[in-house]
Amino acid sequence: MSTAVLAAVVVTTPAHAATTITDLGGLPSAEMHVATSVNDAGVAVGGAHSNGRPSRGVRYDGNGGATELAGPAGTSTTVDAINSSGSAVGTATDNSGSRALRFNPDGTHVVLAVPAGFTSTIGQAISDSGTVYGVATDLTRRQIPVSWSPAGVITTLALPAGATWAQLTNASANGYVSGYVTGPDMAATAVRWNPDGSTTVLSGLSPDLTTTASAVNQLGEVVGAGIDANFHTWGLRWNADGSQTRYERGFVPRGINDNGVAAGATQVGGNQVPVLWTRDGRRLDLGLPAGATSAGVWDINNNGVAVGAAGTRAVKWVVS
C-alpha cells in the first residue's frame, strides 16, 4: 500500500550543537573501528577492521571500554545493531558463505538457521523482543527479507508487488523495519515493514527514481534518501501520517530516534560532517574530534547519544 505524499521542505539556519565527543576505545591491533548502533543505556556495537585480517564484532561500553563479540571460529564477523537488553545481531562470513548471528547479552552467540532453498543469510536488525531481521540469498542471488523469532522460527516477510529482491537496514524497538526493494521493472524503492506484517511503500521525489530507507523509529517514522527529477540526492523523512519531509540536499541520514531526531552526515568541501536534524527542522552540526577532518553518525538513541566513526576511530557525541 503506497503512502500519500505531502512534501515539506525543511529550511533552517545551521546551528552548532553543544556536544561532548568521546573516543569509544577499540580492540588491540585493529586499524579501524566504527560504532553502528547504540541503545538507551549507552552501550554500542560495531566493528574492528584491519587490512588482510578478518573483521571482528565489538561491544563498546560507552566509557572507553571495548570487548570483542566473537562469531564462530575462523569467520569474519560484523555486528550491526543492539537492542535495549543488550542482545545484538550480526553476520559471520567465511568461504562457505554468510550466516546471521544473534548475540546474547553475555557475549555468546547463536547461529541462526538458513531457510530451505537458500544458501546464505545476513543479520541486519533486532527488536526489543529479540526478533532478528535480515535477508536470505540463494545461488541465483535472489534475496528475500526474513525474520527469526527469539526461539529461532523463520518467517518470510512480504514483498510489495513487483519486488523480487530486498535489503533491510534497521528495526525499531516495537518491530517496524526499514529497507528497500527492487524488481525487474522497479527502481530501488524505500519500504517500511509494519509490526502487523503489512508493508508500506514509501513514495519518492520523482516517479521511477531511487529511494532508500535507512532507519525507523517506534512511531513508524522512516528516514532515508531519494533522487529528484534533476538527479540530486536529498535526505528524507517519511512521517507516520504518510507525509514526507525533505532535509537538505546531500544529507544522508543513518538513524532516527523516537523523538524524531535524524542523525547522519552531509558533504562539506569533500569531507563528511556529522549532522542532526530535529523533528521541527533545526539542523545541528555535531562537530569533529580533534585532528579529524571527516566523520559520520550511524545511530542516535533517545537520550541524544549519537555514535559513528571519525577517521579510524569509533566515537560518540553526547548532545546536551
Tab-separated table of C-alpha atoms in Angstrom:
chain	number	residue	atom	x	y	z
A	1	MET	CA	0.000	0.000	0.000
A	2	SER	CA	1.548	3.323	-1.046
A	3	THR	CA	1.520	6.345	1.197
A	4	ALA	CA	0.102	9.667	0.123
A	5	VAL	CA	2.797	12.325	-0.244
A	6	LEU	CA	2.645	15.819	1.154
A	7	ALA	CA	6.206	17.072	0.773
A	8	ALA	CA	7.566	19.682	3.129
A	9	VAL	CA	10.998	21.177	2.575
A	10	VAL	CA	12.983	21.964	5.712
A	11	VAL	CA	14.755	25.337	5.511
A	12	THR	CA	16.718	26.492	8.514
A	13	THR	CA	19.937	28.131	9.641
A	14	PRO	CA	22.596	25.622	10.730
A	15	ALA	CA	23.438	25.673	14.443
A	16	HIS	CA	26.288	24.099	16.363
A	17	ALA	CA	25.024	21.675	18.986
A	18	ALA	CA	26.569	21.649	22.454
A	19	THR	CA	28.246	18.245	22.308
A	20	THR	CA	30.816	16.188	24.136
A	21	ILE	CA	32.815	13.913	21.811
A	22	THR	CA	34.334	10.730	23.261
A	23	ASP	CA	36.563	8.038	21.750
A	24	LEU	CA	34.832	4.717	22.410
A	25	GLY	CA	38.065	2.716	22.512
A	26	GLY	CA	38.820	-0.379	20.492
A	27	LEU	CA	40.367	-3.812	20.183
A	28	PRO	CA	44.125	-4.411	20.211
A	29	SER	CA	45.845	-4.493	16.810
A	30	ALA	CA	42.780	-3.291	14.887
A	31	GLU	CA	43.437	-0.478	12.414
A	32	MET	CA	39.899	0.905	12.173
A	33	HIS	CA	36.812	0.950	14.381
A	34	VAL	CA	33.201	2.004	13.814
A	35	ALA	CA	30.122	2.092	16.038
A	36	THR	CA	26.924	1.303	14.148
A	37	SER	CA	24.200	1.150	16.825
A	38	VAL	CA	23.597	2.397	20.383
A	39	ASN	CA	20.863	1.570	22.901
A	40	ASP	CA	19.345	3.848	25.520
A	41	ALA	CA	21.807	2.569	28.149
A	42	GLY	CA	24.617	3.990	26.012
A	43	VAL	CA	26.053	0.595	25.049
A	44	ALA	CA	27.096	0.486	21.403
A	45	VAL	CA	28.137	-2.174	18.915
A	46	GLY	CA	30.110	-2.075	15.704
A	47	GLY	CA	33.227	-3.463	14.126
A	48	ALA	CA	37.020	-3.562	14.152
A	49	HIS	CA	38.802	-3.893	10.830
A	50	SER	CA	42.372	-4.452	9.671
A	51	ASN	CA	43.788	-4.956	6.189
A	52	GLY	CA	44.314	-8.618	5.415
A	53	ARG	CA	42.637	-9.881	8.591
A	54	PRO	CA	39.042	-10.903	9.388
A	55	SER	CA	36.695	-8.247	10.747
A	56	ARG	CA	35.686	-8.548	14.408
A	57	GLY	CA	32.498	-7.534	16.169
A	58	VAL	CA	32.803	-5.076	19.043
A	59	ARG	CA	30.719	-4.029	22.040
A	60	TYR	CA	31.567	-0.554	23.374
A	61	ASP	CA	30.558	0.177	26.978
A	62	GLY	CA	30.358	3.930	26.301
A	63	ASN	CA	33.165	4.766	28.729
A	64	GLY	CA	36.176	3.844	26.604
A	65	GLY	CA	35.999	0.081	27.120
A	66	ALA	CA	35.629	-2.300	24.185
A	67	THR	CA	35.238	-6.093	24.090
A	68	GLU	CA	35.084	-8.474	21.171
A	69	LEU	CA	31.810	-10.073	20.139
A	70	ALA	CA	33.288	-13.205	18.629
A	71	GLY	CA	31.479	-15.211	15.994
A	72	PRO	CA	32.250	-18.806	15.006
A	73	ALA	CA	35.953	-19.639	14.797
A	74	GLY	CA	37.616	-18.773	11.507
A	75	THR	CA	34.958	-16.319	10.336
A	76	SER	CA	34.896	-12.610	9.642
A	77	THR	CA	32.265	-11.162	11.968
A	78	THR	CA	30.264	-7.954	11.715
A	79	VAL	CA	27.751	-6.615	14.258
A	80	ASP	CA	25.080	-4.186	13.092
A	81	ALA	CA	22.576	-3.473	15.865
A	82	ILE	CA	21.851	-3.776	19.590
A	83	ASN	CA	18.533	-3.718	21.479
A	84	SER	CA	17.582	-2.414	24.914
A	85	SER	CA	18.503	-5.648	26.710
A	86	GLY	CA	21.969	-5.785	25.159
A	87	SER	CA	21.222	-8.517	22.611
A	88	ALA	CA	22.803	-7.823	19.235
A	89	VAL	CA	22.653	-9.014	15.646
A	90	GLY	CA	25.425	-9.632	13.183
A	91	THR	CA	26.827	-11.860	10.457
A	92	ALA	CA	29.651	-14.394	10.233
A	93	THR	CA	31.257	-14.929	6.823
A	94	ASP	CA	33.747	-17.486	5.538
A	95	ASN	CA	34.473	-19.268	2.264
A	96	SER	CA	31.219	-21.226	2.531
A	97	GLY	CA	29.010	-18.125	2.747
A	98	SER	CA	27.433	-15.996	5.454
A	99	ARG	CA	25.253	-16.793	8.471
A	100	ALA	CA	23.121	-14.449	10.576
A	101	LEU	CA	24.030	-14.342	14.268
A	102	ARG	CA	22.195	-13.348	17.428
A	103	PHE	CA	24.500	-12.261	20.252
A	104	ASN	CA	23.238	-12.705	23.799
A	105	PRO	CA	23.876	-10.009	26.439
A	106	ASP	CA	26.678	-12.172	27.897
A	107	GLY	CA	28.517	-12.122	24.550
A	108	THR	CA	27.760	-15.678	23.465
A	109	HIS	CA	26.231	-16.153	20.047
A	110	VAL	CA	23.656	-18.296	18.263
A	111	VAL	CA	23.999	-19.131	14.560
A	112	LEU	CA	20.546	-18.667	13.035
A	113	ALA	CA	19.097	-21.199	10.615
A	114	VAL	CA	19.124	-20.757	6.839
A	115	PRO	CA	15.691	-21.070	5.171
A	116	ALA	CA	15.174	-24.101	2.933
A	117	GLY	CA	16.281	-23.415	-0.637
A	118	PHE	CA	18.695	-20.649	0.345
A	119	THR	CA	22.438	-20.710	0.885
A	120	SER	CA	23.321	-17.653	2.996
A	121	THR	CA	21.786	-15.232	5.467
A	122	ILE	CA	22.711	-11.789	6.777
A	123	GLY	CA	21.565	-10.423	10.133
A	124	GLN	CA	20.758	-6.718	9.953
A	125	ALA	CA	18.401	-5.574	12.737
A	126	ILE	CA	16.885	-6.611	16.067
A	127	SER	CA	13.805	-5.509	18.017
A	128	ASP	CA	13.386	-5.347	21.785
A	129	SER	CA	11.511	-8.667	21.693
A	130	GLY	CA	14.703	-10.305	20.420
A	131	THR	CA	13.334	-10.858	16.923
A	132	VAL	CA	16.155	-10.664	14.381
A	133	TYR	CA	15.590	-9.300	10.882
A	134	GLY	CA	17.741	-9.870	7.826
A	135	VAL	CA	17.880	-11.375	4.374
A	136	ALA	CA	18.384	-14.798	2.819
A	137	THR	CA	20.045	-15.331	-0.563
A	138	ASP	CA	20.177	-18.281	-2.935
A	139	LEU	CA	22.548	-19.373	-5.687
A	140	THR	CA	20.746	-17.193	-8.251
A	141	ARG	CA	21.356	-14.135	-5.978
A	142	ARG	CA	17.674	-13.849	-5.185
A	143	GLN	CA	17.430	-12.070	-1.831
A	144	ILE	CA	14.342	-12.066	0.368
A	145	PRO	CA	13.551	-10.421	3.741
A	146	VAL	CA	13.187	-12.757	6.710
A	147	SER	CA	12.897	-12.699	10.488
A	148	TRP	CA	13.918	-15.099	13.235
A	149	SER	CA	11.823	-15.242	16.400
A	150	PRO	CA	13.589	-15.476	19.790
A	151	ALA	CA	13.046	-19.244	19.504
A	152	GLY	CA	14.654	-19.271	16.050
A	153	VAL	CA	11.493	-19.730	13.982
A	154	ILE	CA	11.962	-18.271	10.489
A	155	THR	CA	9.290	-16.100	8.857
A	156	THR	CA	9.460	-14.706	5.332
A	157	LEU	CA	8.460	-11.038	5.221
A	158	ALA	CA	6.110	-9.895	2.464
A	159	LEU	CA	7.436	-8.172	-0.647
A	160	PRO	CA	5.448	-5.391	-2.353
A	161	ALA	CA	4.002	-6.129	-5.777
A	162	GLY	CA	6.719	-6.160	-8.448
A	163	ALA	CA	9.609	-6.582	-5.996
A	164	THR	CA	11.878	-9.636	-6.157
A	165	TRP	CA	14.870	-8.501	-4.047
A	166	ALA	CA	15.131	-6.797	-0.667
A	167	GLN	CA	17.632	-5.235	1.708
A	168	LEU	CA	16.809	-4.489	5.356
A	169	THR	CA	18.512	-1.672	7.242
A	170	ASN	CA	17.020	-1.161	10.714
A	171	ALA	CA	14.280	-2.168	13.154
A	172	SER	CA	12.533	-0.177	15.866
A	173	ALA	CA	12.102	-1.484	19.394
A	174	ASN	CA	8.474	-2.424	18.653
A	175	GLY	CA	9.039	-4.172	15.328
A	176	TYR	CA	8.832	-1.663	12.487
A	177	VAL	CA	11.510	-2.494	9.896
A	178	SER	CA	13.054	-0.258	7.235
A	179	GLY	CA	14.726	-1.182	3.976
A	180	TYR	CA	14.334	-1.085	0.230
A	181	VAL	CA	13.324	-3.401	-2.595
A	182	THR	CA	13.898	-3.762	-6.317
A	183	GLY	CA	12.433	-5.792	-9.166
A	184	PRO	CA	12.770	-6.301	-12.923
A	185	ASP	CA	10.714	-3.170	-13.599
A	186	MET	CA	11.231	-1.412	-10.258
A	187	ALA	CA	13.960	1.003	-9.222
A	188	ALA	CA	15.219	0.765	-5.659
A	189	THR	CA	12.194	1.724	-3.546
A	190	ALA	CA	12.046	2.518	0.167
A	191	VAL	CA	9.756	0.268	2.201
A	192	ARG	CA	8.561	0.001	5.789
A	193	TRP	CA	7.528	-3.406	7.126
A	194	ASN	CA	4.931	-2.947	9.854
A	195	PRO	CA	4.503	-4.956	13.084
A	196	ASP	CA	1.222	-6.411	11.771
A	197	GLY	CA	3.062	-7.980	8.796
A	198	SER	CA	1.927	-5.474	6.182
A	199	THR	CA	4.268	-3.391	4.017
A	200	THR	CA	4.166	0.312	3.220
A	201	VAL	CA	5.828	1.530	0.031
A	202	LEU	CA	7.335	4.963	0.681
A	203	SER	CA	6.860	7.400	-2.176
A	204	GLY	CA	9.826	9.150	-3.771
A	205	LEU	CA	10.615	12.623	-5.046
A	206	SER	CA	10.073	11.679	-8.675
A	207	PRO	CA	8.401	8.679	-10.345
A	208	ASP	CA	10.656	5.700	-11.097
A	209	LEU	CA	13.720	7.177	-9.368
A	210	THR	CA	15.587	5.620	-6.455
A	211	THR	CA	14.598	5.893	-2.787
A	212	THR	CA	16.233	4.046	0.090
A	213	ALA	CA	15.192	3.788	3.738
A	214	SER	CA	17.922	3.604	6.383
A	215	ALA	CA	16.164	3.686	9.788
A	216	VAL	CA	12.788	3.676	11.521
A	217	ASN	CA	11.531	4.587	14.999
A	218	GLN	CA	8.695	3.297	17.190
A	219	LEU	CA	6.239	5.788	15.662
A	220	GLY	CA	6.842	4.341	12.211
A	221	GLU	CA	8.760	7.431	11.057
A	222	VAL	CA	11.392	6.475	8.487
A	223	VAL	CA	14.497	8.310	7.289
A	224	GLY	CA	16.408	7.705	4.092
A	225	ALA	CA	17.280	9.331	0.806
A	226	GLY	CA	15.694	9.991	-2.566
A	227	ILE	CA	16.684	11.249	-6.002
A	228	ASP	CA	14.743	14.098	-7.594
A	229	ALA	CA	13.975	14.789	-11.271
A	230	ASN	CA	17.303	16.639	-11.601
A	231	PHE	CA	19.126	13.596	-10.202
A	232	HIS	CA	20.051	15.336	-6.957
A	233	THR	CA	20.021	13.304	-3.744
A	234	TRP	CA	18.102	14.590	-0.714
A	235	GLY	CA	17.739	13.327	2.824
A	236	LEU	CA	14.105	12.443	3.563
A	237	ARG	CA	11.790	11.655	6.457
A	238	TRP	CA	8.581	9.753	5.821
A	239	ASN	CA	6.194	10.695	8.601
A	240	ALA	CA	3.736	8.351	10.287
A	241	ASP	CA	0.773	10.155	8.657
A	242	GLY	CA	2.128	9.452	5.149
A	243	SER	CA	3.537	12.924	4.536
A	244	GLN	CA	7.148	13.475	3.560
A	245	THR	CA	9.735	15.938	4.856
A	246	ARG	CA	12.780	16.870	2.812
A	247	TYR	CA	16.044	17.655	4.589
A	248	GLU	CA	18.975	19.346	2.883
A	249	ARG	CA	20.476	18.196	-0.396
A	250	GLY	CA	23.348	15.784	0.171
A	251	PHE	CA	22.354	14.818	3.722
A	252	VAL	CA	22.461	11.047	4.249
A	253	PRO	CA	20.531	10.057	7.406
A	254	ARG	CA	21.512	6.796	9.084
A	255	GLY	CA	19.398	6.809	12.242
A	256	ILE	CA	16.273	8.301	13.829
A	257	ASN	CA	15.240	8.183	17.481
A	258	ASP	CA	11.751	8.192	18.978
A	259	ASN	CA	11.919	11.986	19.361
A	260	GLY	CA	12.167	12.314	15.586
A	261	VAL	CA	15.827	13.396	15.591
A	262	ALA	CA	17.602	12.172	12.456
A	263	ALA	CA	21.352	11.528	12.519
A	264	GLY	CA	23.772	11.216	9.650
A	265	ALA	CA	26.299	13.168	7.627
A	266	THR	CA	26.448	15.723	4.869
A	267	GLN	CA	29.234	16.613	2.450
A	268	VAL	CA	31.119	19.864	3.026
A	269	GLY	CA	34.162	20.592	0.895
A	270	GLY	CA	34.714	16.937	0.104
A	271	ASN	CA	34.517	15.814	3.742
A	272	GLN	CA	31.725	14.188	5.742
A	273	VAL	CA	30.330	16.378	8.524
A	274	PRO	CA	28.182	14.788	11.277
A	275	VAL	CA	24.743	16.390	11.485
A	276	LEU	CA	21.463	16.035	13.361
A	277	TRP	CA	18.058	17.233	12.157
A	278	THR	CA	15.310	17.697	14.736
A	279	ARG	CA	11.673	16.952	14.018
A	280	ASP	CA	10.866	20.686	13.940
A	281	GLY	CA	13.516	21.397	11.312
A	282	ARG	CA	16.610	22.501	13.228
A	283	ARG	CA	19.949	21.443	11.751
A	284	LEU	CA	22.636	20.817	14.362
A	285	ASP	CA	26.312	20.399	13.483
A	286	LEU	CA	27.874	17.928	15.923
A	287	GLY	CA	31.484	18.885	15.330
A	288	LEU	CA	34.625	16.806	14.845
A	289	PRO	CA	37.084	15.313	17.333
A	290	ALA	CA	40.485	16.980	17.491
A	291	GLY	CA	42.563	16.044	14.463
A	292	ALA	CA	39.671	14.611	12.440
A	293	THR	CA	38.605	16.101	9.121
A	294	SER	CA	35.655	13.812	8.426
A	295	ALA	CA	33.120	11.869	10.481
A	296	GLY	CA	29.754	10.213	10.151
A	297	VAL	CA	26.948	9.299	12.539
A	298	TRP	CA	25.358	5.852	12.275
A	299	ASP	CA	22.771	5.910	15.057
A	300	ILE	CA	21.235	8.021	17.825
A	301	ASN	CA	19.418	6.887	20.958
A	302	ASN	CA	16.523	8.513	22.793
A	303	ASN	CA	18.869	10.310	25.187
A	304	GLY	CA	20.647	12.189	22.412
A	305	VAL	CA	23.740	9.951	22.322
A	306	ALA	CA	24.941	9.516	18.742
A	307	VAL	CA	27.610	7.052	17.597
A	308	GLY	CA	29.641	6.553	14.459
A	309	ALA	CA	33.208	6.975	13.296
A	310	ALA	CA	35.714	9.786	12.884
A	311	GLY	CA	38.729	8.866	10.819
A	312	THR	CA	39.751	5.406	12.057
A	313	ARG	CA	38.116	5.680	15.493
A	314	ALA	CA	34.679	4.807	16.863
A	315	VAL	CA	33.262	7.829	18.661
A	316	LYS	CA	30.142	9.078	20.398
A	317	TRP	CA	28.579	12.523	20.552
A	318	VAL	CA	26.506	13.434	23.599
A	319	VAL	CA	24.167	16.345	22.884
A	320	SER	CA	23.372	18.498	25.913
